[in-house]
Coordinates of C-alpha atoms in Angstrom, one line a residue:
M787 CA -13.8 -14.6 -8.9
I788 CA -12.4 -13.4 -5.5
F789 CA -14.6 -14.6 -2.8
F790 CA -16.3 -11.6 -0.9
R791 CA -18.0 -11.4 2.3
T792 CA -21.2 -9.4 2.4
F793 CA -20.4 -7.4 5.5
A794 CA -17.4 -6.5 7.1
C795 CA -16.4 -5.7 10.7
E796 CA -14.3 -2.5 11.8
M797 CA -10.6 -2.9 14.2
I798 CA -9.9 0.5 15.7
L799 CA -7.2 2.1 16.6
T800 CA -7.7 3.1 20.0
K801 CA -4.5 4.2 21.4
L802 CA -1.5 4.8 19.7
S803 CA 2.4 5.5 21.4
L804 CA 5.2 6.6 19.8
L805 CA 8.6 6.8 21.2
N806 CA 11.7 8.3 19.2
Y807 CA 10.0 7.6 16.0
K808 CA 11.6 9.6 13.3
N809 CA 11.0 13.3 15.0
I810 CA 8.9 12.6 17.4
R811 CA 10.2 12.3 21.1
E812 CA 7.6 10.8 22.8
A813 CA 3.5 10.8 22.8
T814 CA 0.4 8.6 23.6
L815 CA -2.5 9.6 21.6
E816 CA -5.8 8.6 22.5
L817 CA -8.3 8.2 19.6
S818 CA -11.5 8.6 18.4
P819 CA -13.1 5.6 16.4
K820 CA -13.8 7.6 13.7
M821 CA -12.2 10.4 12.2
N822 CA -8.5 11.8 13.2
C823 CA -7.2 14.9 11.9
F824 CA -3.9 16.0 12.5
I825 CA -2.9 19.6 11.9
G826 CA -0.2 21.8 11.3
S827 CA 2.8 23.3 8.7
N828 CA 4.4 21.3 6.3
G829 CA 7.5 19.5 7.3
V830 CA 6.5 19.3 11.3
G831 CA 5.5 15.5 11.6
K832 CA 1.8 14.8 10.7
T833 CA 2.7 12.4 8.0
N834 CA 5.3 10.7 10.9
V835 CA 2.1 10.0 12.6
L836 CA 0.3 8.5 10.0
D837 CA 3.5 6.5 8.8
A838 CA 3.4 5.2 12.2
V839 CA 0.0 3.9 12.1
Y840 CA 1.6 2.2 8.8
Y841 CA 4.4 0.3 10.4
L842 CA 2.3 -1.3 12.4
S843 CA 0.0 -3.1 10.0
F844 CA 3.2 -3.7 7.6
C845 CA 6.0 -4.1 9.8
R846 CA 7.6 -1.1 7.7
S847 CA 7.6 2.5 7.5
A848 CA 5.8 3.3 3.8
S849 CA 8.2 5.9 3.0
N850 CA 11.7 4.3 4.1
P851 CA 12.4 0.7 4.0
I852 CA 15.4 1.2 5.9
D853 CA 14.4 0.5 9.7
S854 CA 17.1 2.2 11.4
Q855 CA 16.3 5.6 9.8
V856 CA 13.3 5.9 11.6
I857 CA 14.8 5.8 14.9
R858 CA 14.8 9.4 15.8
H859 CA 18.4 11.3 14.8
D860 CA 21.1 10.6 18.3
E861 CA 18.7 8.2 19.6
P862 CA 19.5 4.4 19.9
F863 CA 15.8 2.8 19.2
C864 CA 12.6 3.8 19.0
M865 CA 9.5 1.7 19.7
L866 CA 5.9 1.8 18.6
E867 CA 2.6 0.5 19.9
G868 CA -0.8 0.5 19.1
S869 CA -3.8 -1.0 21.0
Y870 CA -6.7 -2.4 18.9
Q871 CA -10.2 -2.9 19.6
S872 CA -12.9 -4.8 17.4
E873 CA -16.6 -4.4 17.2
D874 CA -17.5 -7.3 18.7
G875 CA -15.3 -6.4 22.2
Q876 CA -11.7 -8.2 21.5
E877 CA -8.4 -6.3 21.7
L878 CA -5.5 -6.5 19.9
S879 CA -2.2 -5.1 21.4
V880 CA 0.6 -4.5 18.2
S881 CA 3.9 -3.3 19.2
V882 CA 7.5 -2.8 17.3
A883 CA 11.1 -2.1 19.1
M884 CA 14.3 -1.2 17.1
K885 CA 17.4 -0.6 18.5
R886 CA 20.1 0.4 15.7
G887 CA 22.2 -2.3 14.4
V888 CA 19.8 -4.9 16.1
K889 CA 17.1 -7.0 14.9
K890 CA 13.9 -5.6 15.6
H891 CA 11.2 -7.1 18.0
F892 CA 7.7 -7.3 16.2
K893 CA 4.7 -8.3 18.6
R894 CA 1.3 -9.6 18.8
N895 CA -0.5 -9.2 22.7
K896 CA 3.1 -9.4 23.3
K897 CA 3.7 -12.3 21.8
E898 CA 6.9 -11.7 18.9
Y899 CA 6.3 -13.1 15.6
K900 CA 8.5 -15.8 13.6
R901 CA 8.0 -14.6 10.7
L902 CA 6.9 -10.8 9.8
S903 CA 4.3 -12.2 6.9
E904 CA 2.3 -13.9 9.4
H905 CA 1.0 -10.2 10.1
I906 CA 0.1 -8.9 6.6
G907 CA -3.3 -8.6 6.6
L908 CA -4.1 -8.8 10.5
I909 CA -4.9 -4.9 10.1
P910 CA -6.0 -3.6 6.1
L911 CA -4.8 -0.3 5.5
V912 CA -5.2 2.2 3.2
V913 CA -3.1 5.1 2.3
V914 CA -3.5 7.6 -0.2
S915 CA -0.4 10.2 -0.4
P916 CA 1.2 12.7 -2.0
S917 CA 3.9 10.3 -3.1
D918 CA 1.2 8.4 -5.0
T919 CA 1.8 10.5 -7.6
L920 CA 4.6 8.4 -8.3
L921 CA 1.9 5.6 -9.7
I922 CA 1.5 7.3 -12.4
E923 CA 4.8 9.5 -12.9
G924 CA 6.9 6.6 -11.3
G925 CA 8.5 3.2 -13.0
S926 CA 6.3 -0.4 -13.4
E927 CA 7.9 -1.0 -10.1
E928 CA 6.1 1.5 -8.4
R929 CA 2.8 -0.7 -10.6
R930 CA 3.4 -4.0 -8.7
R931 CA 3.8 -3.0 -5.9
L932 CA 0.4 -1.3 -5.6
M933 CA -1.2 -4.0 -6.6
D934 CA 1.6 -6.6 -4.2
I935 CA -0.1 -4.4 -1.4
V936 CA -3.0 -4.9 -1.5
I937 CA -3.2 -9.0 -2.8
S938 CA -0.9 -9.7 0.2
Q939 CA -3.7 -8.6 2.5
Y940 CA -6.3 -10.7 2.1
D941 CA -4.3 -13.6 0.4
R942 CA -2.0 -14.7 2.9
P943 CA -0.3 -17.7 0.2
Y944 CA 0.2 -14.6 -2.1
L945 CA 3.6 -12.9 -0.6
A946 CA 5.1 -16.9 -0.4
H947 CA 4.8 -17.3 -4.3
L948 CA 6.1 -14.0 -4.9
S949 CA 9.1 -14.6 -2.5
R950 CA 10.1 -17.9 -4.2
Y951 CA 9.5 -16.0 -7.8
N952 CA 11.8 -13.0 -6.5
N953 CA 14.2 -15.8 -5.3
A954 CA 14.4 -18.0 -8.7
L955 CA 14.6 -14.8 -10.4
A956 CA 18.0 -13.9 -8.4
Q957 CA 19.8 -17.3 -8.7
R958 CA 18.4 -17.0 -12.1
N959 CA 20.6 -13.4 -13.2
S960 CA 23.7 -14.7 -11.1
L961 CA 24.1 -17.4 -13.6
L962 CA 23.3 -15.0 -16.2
K963 CA 25.6 -12.6 -15.1
M964 CA 29.0 -15.1 -15.1
E965 CA 32.0 -13.8 -17.1
D966 CA 34.2 -16.3 -19.3
Q967 CA 31.9 -19.4 -18.9
T968 CA 28.9 -20.9 -19.9
P969 CA 25.7 -21.3 -17.2
D970 CA 25.0 -24.6 -16.2
P971 CA 22.0 -25.4 -19.1
Q972 CA 20.2 -27.7 -15.7
L973 CA 20.6 -25.4 -13.3
M974 CA 19.3 -22.4 -15.9
Q975 CA 16.0 -24.9 -16.6
I976 CA 15.4 -25.2 -12.5
W977 CA 15.3 -21.5 -11.8
E978 CA 13.4 -20.8 -14.7
E979 CA 10.6 -23.7 -14.1
Q980 CA 10.2 -21.9 -10.8
M981 CA 10.1 -18.4 -12.1
A982 CA 7.4 -20.1 -14.3
E983 CA 5.6 -22.0 -12.1
E984 CA 5.3 -19.1 -9.1
G985 CA 4.6 -16.6 -12.1
E986 CA 1.6 -18.3 -13.4
H987 CA 0.2 -18.2 -9.9
L988 CA 1.4 -13.7 -9.5
Y989 CA -0.5 -13.6 -12.8
Q990 CA -3.3 -15.4 -12.7
R991 CA -3.5 -13.2 -9.0
R992 CA -3.4 -10.1 -10.5
K993 CA -5.3 -10.6 -13.5
T994 CA -8.3 -11.0 -11.0
F995 CA -7.7 -8.0 -8.7
V996 CA -7.3 -6.2 -11.6
E997 CA -10.6 -7.4 -13.2
E998 CA -12.7 -6.9 -9.9
L999 CA -10.9 -3.3 -9.2
T1000 CA -11.4 -1.4 -12.3
P1001 CA -15.1 -1.0 -12.2
V1002 CA -15.0 0.2 -8.9
F1003 CA -12.0 2.8 -9.2
Q1004 CA -14.1 3.8 -12.6
K1005 CA -17.0 4.4 -10.7
Y1006 CA -14.5 6.3 -7.8
Y1007 CA -13.6 8.7 -10.2
E1008 CA -16.8 9.4 -12.0
Q1009 CA -18.2 10.4 -8.8
I1010 CA -15.0 12.9 -7.8
S1011 CA -15.2 14.2 -11.0
Q1012 CA -18.9 14.3 -11.7
G1013 CA -18.4 12.4 -15.0
R1014 CA -16.1 15.0 -16.1
E1015 CA -13.9 12.1 -18.2
Q1016 CA -13.2 8.5 -18.7
V1017 CA -10.3 6.5 -17.4
G1018 CA -9.1 2.8 -17.9
L1019 CA -6.4 0.6 -16.0
R1020 CA -5.5 -2.0 -18.0
Y1021 CA -3.3 -5.2 -16.6
V1022 CA 0.0 -6.1 -18.9
S1023 CA 2.1 -8.9 -19.0
H1024 CA 4.8 -11.1 -20.7
C1025 CA 2.2 -14.3 -19.4
Q1026 CA -0.7 -13.1 -21.8
R1027 CA 2.5 -13.9 -24.8
G1028 CA 1.9 -17.9 -24.0
P1029 CA 2.9 -20.0 -21.2
L1030 CA 5.7 -18.4 -18.9
L1031 CA 8.6 -21.3 -19.2
E1032 CA 8.4 -20.8 -23.2
V1033 CA 8.5 -17.0 -22.9
I1034 CA 11.2 -17.0 -20.2
Q1035 CA 13.3 -19.6 -22.5
R1036 CA 12.5 -17.9 -25.7
D1037 CA 15.1 -15.0 -25.7
R1038 CA 17.5 -16.9 -23.1
Q1039 CA 20.7 -15.5 -25.5
K1040 CA 19.1 -12.1 -25.3
D1041 CA 19.4 -12.3 -21.3
L1042 CA 23.1 -13.8 -21.9
A1043 CA 23.9 -10.8 -23.5
V1044 CA 22.7 -8.4 -21.2
G1045 CA 23.0 -10.2 -17.9
Y1046 CA 19.6 -10.3 -16.4
S1047 CA 16.4 -11.7 -17.3
L1048 CA 14.4 -9.2 -19.4
H1049 CA 11.0 -11.4 -19.6
G1050 CA 8.6 -11.8 -16.7
V1051 CA 5.9 -11.3 -13.9
H1052 CA 8.5 -8.7 -12.6
R1053 CA 8.2 -6.9 -15.9
D1054 CA 4.0 -6.6 -15.1
D1055 CA 3.2 -3.1 -15.3
L1056 CA -0.5 -1.3 -15.1
E1057 CA -1.6 1.3 -18.4
F1058 CA -3.5 4.1 -16.5
T1059 CA -5.5 6.2 -18.9
L1060 CA -7.5 9.1 -19.6
A1061 CA -10.0 9.2 -22.4
G1062 CA -7.6 6.3 -23.7
H1063 CA -4.6 7.9 -23.9
Q1064 CA -1.6 7.6 -21.1
M1065 CA -2.7 9.2 -17.8
K1066 CA 0.8 10.2 -17.5
R1067 CA 1.0 12.4 -20.5
E1068 CA -2.5 13.6 -20.9
G1069 CA -3.3 14.0 -17.3
S1070 CA -3.6 17.8 -15.3
Q1071 CA -2.4 17.7 -11.8
G1072 CA -6.0 17.4 -10.5
Q1073 CA -6.7 14.8 -13.2
S1074 CA -3.9 12.9 -11.6
K1075 CA -4.6 13.6 -8.1
T1076 CA -8.0 12.6 -8.4
Y1077 CA -6.9 8.9 -10.3
V1078 CA -4.8 7.5 -7.7
T1079 CA -7.1 8.6 -5.1
S1080 CA -10.2 7.4 -6.7
L1081 CA -7.5 4.0 -7.7
K1082 CA -6.7 4.2 -3.7
L1083 CA -10.7 5.2 -2.4
A1084 CA -11.9 1.6 -4.5
Q1085 CA -8.6 -0.6 -2.8
F1086 CA -10.3 0.2 0.5
D1087 CA -13.8 -0.8 -0.9
F1088 CA -12.0 -3.8 -2.7
L1089 CA -10.1 -5.2 1.0
K1090 CA -13.5 -4.1 2.7
R1091 CA -15.4 -6.7 0.6
T1092 CA -12.5 -9.5 0.3
A1093 CA -11.8 -12.5 3.2
S1094 CA -10.0 -10.0 5.7
Q1095 CA -13.3 -9.2 7.0
T1096 CA -12.1 -6.4 8.0
T1097 CA -12.9 -2.7 7.0
P1098 CA -9.7 -1.1 6.6
L1099 CA -8.0 2.2 7.9
L1100 CA -7.6 4.9 5.6
L1101 CA -5.2 7.2 5.5
L1102 CA -5.4 10.3 3.8
D1103 CA -2.1 12.4 3.7
D1104 CA -2.6 16.0 2.2
I1105 CA -5.4 14.5 0.8
F1106 CA -6.6 17.5 -0.6
D1107 CA -3.8 19.9 -2.3
K1108 CA -4.0 20.5 -6.1
L1109 CA -7.5 19.3 -6.2
D1110 CA -10.4 22.5 -6.9
T1111 CA -13.5 22.8 -4.8
Q1112 CA -16.0 20.9 -6.3
R1113 CA -14.0 17.6 -6.1
V1114 CA -12.5 18.0 -2.8
E1115 CA -16.4 18.3 -2.1
Q1116 CA -16.9 15.4 -3.5
I1117 CA -13.8 13.6 -1.7
V1118 CA -15.7 14.7 1.9
H1119 CA -19.2 13.8 0.9
L1120 CA -17.3 9.7 -0.1
V1121 CA -15.5 9.9 3.0
S1122 CA -17.9 11.4 5.7
G1123 CA -20.2 8.5 4.9
N1124 CA -21.0 5.7 6.8
S1125 CA -19.0 3.4 4.2
F1126 CA -15.4 4.2 5.8
G1127 CA -14.2 3.2 9.1
Q1128 CA -12.0 4.6 11.3
I1129 CA -9.8 7.5 9.2
F1130 CA -6.7 9.9 9.8
I1131 CA -6.4 12.6 8.0
T1132 CA -3.5 15.2 7.9
D1133 CA -3.7 19.3 6.1
T1134 CA -2.4 22.5 6.6
N1135 CA -5.5 24.0 6.2
R1136 CA -8.0 23.9 9.2
D1137 CA -10.9 25.0 7.0
H1138 CA -10.7 21.9 4.5
L1139 CA -10.9 19.3 8.0
D1140 CA -14.2 22.2 9.3
Q1141 CA -16.1 21.6 6.2
I1142 CA -15.7 17.9 7.0
L1143 CA -16.8 18.2 10.6
R1144 CA -19.7 20.2 9.5
N1145 CA -21.8 18.3 7.4
S1146 CA -20.7 15.5 9.1
A1147 CA -22.1 13.8 12.3
L1148 CA -19.0 11.8 12.6
D1149 CA -17.4 11.3 16.7
Y1150 CA -14.0 13.3 15.6
K1151 CA -10.7 14.6 17.8
I1152 CA -8.3 17.2 16.5
F1153 CA -4.6 17.3 17.1
H1154 CA -1.9 20.2 16.6
V1155 CA 1.2 19.3 15.9
D1156 CA 4.7 21.0 15.8
D1157 CA 8.1 20.2 15.4
G1158 CA 6.9 16.8 17.0
E1159 CA 5.1 17.6 19.4
I1160 CA 1.8 16.1 19.6
S1161 CA -1.2 18.1 21.7
E1162 CA -5.0 17.2 21.0
R1163 CA -7.8 20.3 20.6

């Protein structure tokens, strides 16, 4: 059982500064503590603003793992800075400076981190975006990444276990790929034992997470769909076949034949179901969008109640696309409530946002984005 808090404090992003980040040349935004809406046509830079907020939480872009590619074209460097304030008045500054061909400098209150993993979880964040469809349509690595992102925000040792597992996996795979010679059995045993030890830790944390997340996810889906469909979520792992070391070693000859490790928690998956059938095969576009949105809102609820003690920031990128009016209204009702903290929304259609603002007493700001230029309305 995961330890839950009965309350969570809020960490608000009060000011965001961007310089040469993707297509945004320069912008400094004074933000609302509740709702920040970014309006504009497709491809003008709305998502890039949200990606900058994501970067300050996760030390990387949500869409591109290569830092040099987030620097504006023909510019030598880029910078991001966020000013945060907690409910009790404590202030926090987070900044990153990147120069082509040089290691980035990531700082908290002007002091550079020795390890970026120390920052993960400080400012929890959940993003709902069009790319979430990959959770349903893509391979198992997308669904494992979802679990890793959430768990690492409240379980600090998790990333260390994951790093050690991946290192042992890489070492074992390098032995399996050796040509014209038999790998050293003692060395193989060492890496297999480390894979098993770290993998069991990862499995237990993922298993508990899925068990806790599933009923919350089903509650959100039922509310958004108004009870029209039944959905499920099931964790699948080689650890369920017995002790992981035995499972890994059982098919070592097959692994030698293909040149990589066929068994381990790097093959874990989540099964998404609709009425007992695979969502990937059965779900419409609207149902798939409802599924991943419900999953991300459950992720938000989960992080809010875990030991991070901080209400996550919520980023909703093009949230209303492919949803019918009734489902849009349900999402509007959810995010307009008191359960959510600071929200960032992008949309091409002002009508959706007007609907949110009409039915809510939330403080808000509206920004217009056009070709990387941002102005407050």
